[in-house]
Amino acid sequence: MTGINDRKNKSLLTQWTDIATRRKIEHLDVRYFDPCSDATMPVSLYTCKTLVHLRLSWVAVANFEVVSLPCLKIMHLECIRHLTEPTVEKLILGSPVLEDLTIIRDTSGERFIEVRSNTLKRIHKDSCTEVVIDAPLLEYLSTSVHFGKNFKIINLGCSTTLDIDSVYPRVTCTKPLIYDILTDIPRFRGLVTSRYILKELIKDLRYKKKNREPKLMFSTVPPCLVSSLKVVELIRLVPRYRGEVELVRYFLNNSQILEKLRLDTYYTKGQSVIFLKIFALPRCSSACEVIVL
């Protein structure tokens, strides 16, 4: 359901949404093509008993006292006008089976949001929103960052994957940011990241390398490597950096319960000597499997 910028369409959009929610629909996608929109969603939306998938973009939420969305599993909130922390909290608390949450904020919305849910499995957020996460069943967190980490973990699933990228990688992908991610997030079991962040790790290894056996990147090994990390996926190893083998060695040497290390490489068959080096590296975890894609 879409709308364009005029008063009549704003009113009709609200009416259509109200009619749709009263007809026991399961999927609702409402988008209003006007960044300055004040098209408001009807109160009936927040007590729809059959709604499973809700996507709202560039609209305003009504003032509501009660949220009861007993079947809602997927909620996508994109550029919602004046989205506040209490509003998000009510929507989450009123969705007892919610599994997938996406928050992309409008510049007029609050930057800080708390996400507390015993059912959430996936969170997707933008780079501007700062979140505190209490989600014991969380399996996947996707975010972008600017200059610093924009999320804080209170409670987390036992096998959560962090998918993180930098918005302006050539400017903001700094060593302090990388170290903050690796040293302050000890409970993530999987990490998916961009080639820019990986490149900074490799460069750091390269410049600090004095002997064939590399020194640690950190003064101490991050706790996540020692006791929690089970899966490492290196997407597109960076060409022409000698430190990439040392990066792989670092993970293998320090991850005691590592189960899989997957490499997405650029190498050709003529460069297969690099594979032999990687497969010959000693492993701290006897159960670790190295997979080259």
Coordinates of C-alpha atoms in Angstrom, one line a residue:
M1 CA 0.0 0.0 0.0
T2 CA 1.6 3.3 -1.1
G3 CA 0.7 7.0 -1.0
I4 CA 1.9 10.2 -2.5
N5 CA 2.1 13.7 -1.1
D6 CA -1.3 15.4 -0.8
R7 CA -3.9 15.8 1.9
K8 CA -6.4 13.5 0.3
N9 CA -4.0 10.7 -0.1
K10 CA -2.8 11.0 3.5
S11 CA -6.4 10.6 4.7
L12 CA -7.1 7.8 2.3
L13 CA -4.0 6.0 3.3
T14 CA -5.1 6.0 6.9
Q15 CA -8.6 4.8 6.0
W16 CA -7.3 2.0 3.8
T17 CA -4.9 0.8 6.5
D18 CA -7.7 0.8 9.0
I19 CA -10.0 -1.2 6.7
A20 CA -7.2 -3.7 5.9
T21 CA -6.4 -4.3 9.6
R22 CA -10.0 -4.9 10.4
R23 CA -10.3 -7.6 7.7
K24 CA -7.8 -9.9 9.5
I25 CA -4.9 -9.5 7.1
E26 CA -1.6 -11.2 7.8
H27 CA 0.8 -9.1 5.8
L28 CA 0.8 -5.3 5.6
D29 CA 3.3 -3.0 3.8
V30 CA 2.6 0.7 4.0
R31 CA 4.9 3.3 2.4
Y32 CA 4.4 7.0 2.0
F33 CA 6.6 8.8 -0.5
D34 CA 7.3 12.0 1.3
P35 CA 10.1 12.6 3.8
C36 CA 8.1 15.4 5.4
S37 CA 5.0 13.2 5.7
D38 CA 2.6 13.2 8.6
A39 CA 0.4 10.4 7.3
T40 CA -0.6 8.6 10.5
M41 CA -1.4 5.0 11.0
P42 CA -4.8 4.2 12.6
V43 CA -5.0 2.9 16.2
S44 CA -6.7 -0.3 14.9
L45 CA -3.3 -1.4 13.4
Y46 CA -1.8 -2.0 16.9
T47 CA -4.5 -4.4 18.0
C48 CA -4.7 -6.5 14.8
K49 CA -4.9 -10.1 16.0
T50 CA -3.9 -11.8 12.7
L51 CA -1.0 -9.6 11.5
V52 CA 2.2 -11.7 10.9
H53 CA 4.4 -9.3 8.9
L54 CA 4.3 -5.5 9.3
R55 CA 6.4 -3.1 7.3
L56 CA 6.0 0.7 7.7
S57 CA 8.0 3.3 5.8
W58 CA 7.9 7.1 6.1
V59 CA 4.6 7.3 8.1
A60 CA 3.7 8.5 11.6
V61 CA 2.5 6.3 14.4
A62 CA -0.6 7.2 16.3
N63 CA -0.8 7.8 20.0
F64 CA -1.8 4.5 21.4
E65 CA -2.2 3.0 24.9
V66 CA -2.5 -0.6 24.0
V67 CA -0.5 -2.8 21.6
S68 CA -1.7 -6.4 21.1
L69 CA -0.1 -8.1 18.1
P70 CA -0.2 -11.8 19.1
C71 CA 0.8 -13.2 15.8
L72 CA 3.4 -10.6 14.6
K73 CA 6.7 -12.2 13.8
I74 CA 8.4 -9.7 11.5
M75 CA 8.4 -5.9 12.1
H76 CA 10.2 -3.4 9.8
L77 CA 10.2 0.2 10.9
E78 CA 11.8 2.6 8.3
C79 CA 12.1 6.3 8.8
I80 CA 9.0 6.5 11.1
R81 CA 8.2 10.0 12.0
H82 CA 9.3 10.9 15.5
L83 CA 9.9 7.3 16.6
T84 CA 10.6 7.3 20.3
E85 CA 12.0 4.8 22.7
P86 CA 8.7 4.3 24.5
T87 CA 6.9 3.7 21.2
V88 CA 9.4 1.0 20.2
E89 CA 9.2 -0.6 23.6
K90 CA 5.4 -0.8 23.5
L91 CA 5.5 -2.3 20.0
I92 CA 8.0 -5.0 21.1
L93 CA 6.3 -5.8 24.4
G94 CA 2.9 -6.1 22.6
S95 CA 4.4 -8.6 20.1
P96 CA 4.9 -11.8 22.2
V97 CA 6.1 -13.9 19.2
L98 CA 8.2 -11.3 17.4
E99 CA 11.3 -12.9 15.8
D100 CA 12.7 -10.3 13.3
L101 CA 13.1 -6.6 13.9
T102 CA 14.4 -3.9 11.5
I103 CA 14.9 -0.3 12.6
I104 CA 16.0 2.4 10.2
R105 CA 15.5 5.7 11.8
D106 CA 14.4 9.1 10.6
T107 CA 16.7 12.0 11.5
S108 CA 13.9 13.4 13.7
G109 CA 13.7 10.2 15.7
E110 CA 15.5 9.3 18.9
R111 CA 19.0 7.9 18.5
F112 CA 18.9 5.7 21.6
I113 CA 16.5 2.7 21.7
E114 CA 16.3 -0.3 24.1
V115 CA 15.4 -3.6 22.6
R116 CA 14.2 -6.2 25.1
S117 CA 12.5 -9.4 23.9
N118 CA 12.5 -13.1 24.9
T119 CA 11.6 -14.2 21.4
L120 CA 13.7 -12.0 19.0
K121 CA 16.0 -14.0 16.8
R122 CA 17.2 -11.3 14.3
I123 CA 17.9 -7.6 14.6
H124 CA 18.7 -5.3 11.6
K125 CA 19.6 -1.7 12.4
D126 CA 21.1 1.3 10.8
S127 CA 24.3 3.1 11.7
C128 CA 22.6 6.1 13.4
T129 CA 20.5 4.2 16.0
E130 CA 22.2 3.3 19.3
V131 CA 20.6 0.2 20.8
V132 CA 20.8 -1.7 24.1
I133 CA 20.0 -5.3 23.4
D134 CA 18.5 -7.8 25.9
A135 CA 17.5 -10.7 23.7
P136 CA 18.5 -14.2 25.0
L137 CA 17.4 -16.0 21.9
L138 CA 19.1 -13.6 19.4
E139 CA 20.8 -15.5 16.5
Y140 CA 21.8 -12.6 14.2
L141 CA 22.6 -8.9 14.6
S142 CA 23.2 -6.8 11.5
T143 CA 24.5 -3.2 11.8
S144 CA 26.7 -0.5 10.2
V145 CA 29.0 1.8 12.2
H146 CA 30.5 5.2 11.8
F147 CA 33.3 6.1 14.2
G148 CA 32.3 3.9 17.2
K149 CA 30.3 0.9 18.2
N150 CA 26.6 1.8 18.4
F151 CA 25.2 -1.2 20.3
K152 CA 25.5 -2.5 23.8
I153 CA 24.8 -6.1 24.8
I154 CA 23.0 -6.9 28.1
N155 CA 21.8 -10.4 27.2
L156 CA 22.5 -12.4 24.1
G157 CA 21.9 -15.8 22.5
C158 CA 24.5 -18.5 22.9
S159 CA 25.2 -18.7 19.1
T160 CA 24.7 -15.2 17.8
T161 CA 26.4 -14.0 14.6
L162 CA 27.4 -10.3 14.3
D163 CA 27.2 -8.9 10.7
I164 CA 29.0 -5.5 10.8
D165 CA 30.1 -3.1 8.1
S166 CA 31.4 0.5 8.0
V167 CA 29.3 3.2 6.4
Y168 CA 32.2 5.2 5.0
P169 CA 35.0 2.6 5.2
R170 CA 37.8 4.6 3.8
V171 CA 37.2 7.3 6.5
T172 CA 35.8 5.5 9.6
C173 CA 37.3 2.1 9.5
T174 CA 39.9 2.8 12.1
K175 CA 41.9 0.6 14.4
P176 CA 40.2 1.8 17.6
L177 CA 36.8 0.9 16.1
I178 CA 38.1 -2.6 15.1
Y179 CA 39.6 -3.2 18.6
D180 CA 36.4 -2.0 20.2
I181 CA 34.4 -4.5 18.3
L182 CA 36.7 -7.5 18.9
T183 CA 37.6 -6.8 22.6
D184 CA 34.2 -5.6 23.9
I185 CA 31.9 -8.2 22.3
P186 CA 33.1 -11.5 23.8
R187 CA 29.8 -13.4 23.4
F188 CA 29.4 -13.5 19.6
R189 CA 30.0 -16.9 18.1
G190 CA 30.2 -15.8 14.5
L191 CA 31.5 -12.7 12.7
V192 CA 30.7 -11.5 9.2
T193 CA 32.5 -8.3 8.2
S194 CA 33.6 -6.3 5.2
R195 CA 36.9 -6.4 3.3
Y196 CA 37.7 -2.9 4.7
I197 CA 37.6 -4.0 8.3
L198 CA 39.5 -7.1 7.4
K199 CA 42.0 -5.1 5.5
E200 CA 42.8 -3.0 8.7
L201 CA 43.4 -6.2 10.6
I202 CA 45.8 -7.5 8.0
K203 CA 47.6 -4.1 7.7
D204 CA 48.1 -4.1 11.5
L205 CA 49.5 -7.6 11.4
R206 CA 51.8 -6.7 8.5
Y207 CA 53.3 -3.6 10.1
K208 CA 53.8 -5.2 13.5
K209 CA 55.4 -8.4 12.1
K210 CA 59.0 -8.7 13.3
N211 CA 59.5 -12.5 13.1
R212 CA 58.0 -15.2 11.0
E213 CA 55.8 -16.2 14.0
P214 CA 53.6 -13.1 14.4
K215 CA 53.1 -11.3 17.6
L216 CA 49.6 -10.8 19.0
M217 CA 47.6 -7.9 17.7
F218 CA 46.4 -7.1 21.2
S219 CA 48.1 -6.8 24.5
T220 CA 45.9 -9.8 25.5
V221 CA 43.9 -12.2 23.5
P222 CA 40.2 -11.1 23.4
P223 CA 38.0 -13.5 25.6
C224 CA 35.7 -14.2 22.6
L225 CA 38.6 -16.0 20.8
V226 CA 39.5 -18.1 23.7
S227 CA 36.2 -19.3 25.0
S228 CA 33.3 -18.4 22.7
L229 CA 34.3 -18.2 19.0
K230 CA 33.1 -21.2 17.0
V231 CA 32.8 -19.9 13.4
V232 CA 35.0 -17.5 11.5
E233 CA 34.2 -16.4 7.9
L234 CA 36.7 -14.3 6.0
I235 CA 34.9 -12.9 3.0
R236 CA 37.2 -12.0 0.1
L237 CA 40.7 -12.0 1.4
V238 CA 42.5 -8.8 0.4
P239 CA 44.9 -9.2 -2.5
R240 CA 48.6 -8.4 -2.2
Y241 CA 48.7 -8.4 1.6
R242 CA 51.2 -10.9 3.0
G243 CA 49.6 -10.6 6.4
E244 CA 46.5 -12.6 5.4
V245 CA 48.2 -16.0 6.3
E246 CA 49.2 -14.5 9.7
L247 CA 45.6 -13.4 10.2
V248 CA 44.4 -16.9 9.7
R249 CA 47.2 -18.2 11.9
Y250 CA 46.0 -15.8 14.7
F251 CA 42.5 -17.2 14.7
L252 CA 43.7 -20.8 14.6
N253 CA 46.3 -20.3 17.4
N254 CA 43.9 -18.6 19.8
S255 CA 40.4 -20.0 19.3
Q256 CA 40.1 -23.0 21.6
I257 CA 36.7 -24.1 20.5
L258 CA 36.7 -23.0 16.9
E259 CA 34.8 -25.4 14.7
K260 CA 34.9 -23.8 11.2
L261 CA 37.1 -21.3 9.5
R262 CA 35.8 -20.4 6.0
L263 CA 37.8 -18.5 3.5
D264 CA 36.4 -16.8 0.4
T265 CA 39.6 -16.2 -1.7
Y266 CA 40.7 -14.7 -4.9
Y267 CA 43.4 -17.2 -5.6
T268 CA 43.8 -19.1 -8.8
K269 CA 45.1 -22.7 -9.1
G270 CA 48.5 -21.4 -9.9
Q271 CA 48.6 -19.8 -6.5
S272 CA 47.6 -22.9 -4.6
V273 CA 50.8 -22.8 -2.5
I274 CA 48.9 -20.4 -0.2
F275 CA 46.4 -23.1 0.5
L276 CA 49.1 -25.5 1.5
K277 CA 50.4 -22.9 4.0
I278 CA 47.0 -22.4 5.5
F279 CA 46.1 -26.1 5.8
A280 CA 49.5 -26.7 7.4
L281 CA 49.0 -24.1 10.2
P282 CA 48.7 -25.5 13.7
R283 CA 45.3 -25.3 15.3
C284 CA 44.4 -24.7 18.9
S285 CA 41.1 -26.5 18.4
S286 CA 41.4 -30.2 17.3
A287 CA 37.8 -30.0 16.0
C288 CA 38.5 -27.0 13.7
E289 CA 37.8 -27.5 10.0
V290 CA 39.3 -25.1 7.4
I291 CA 37.1 -24.6 4.3
V292 CA 38.2 -22.8 1.2
L293 CA 35.4 -21.5 -1.1

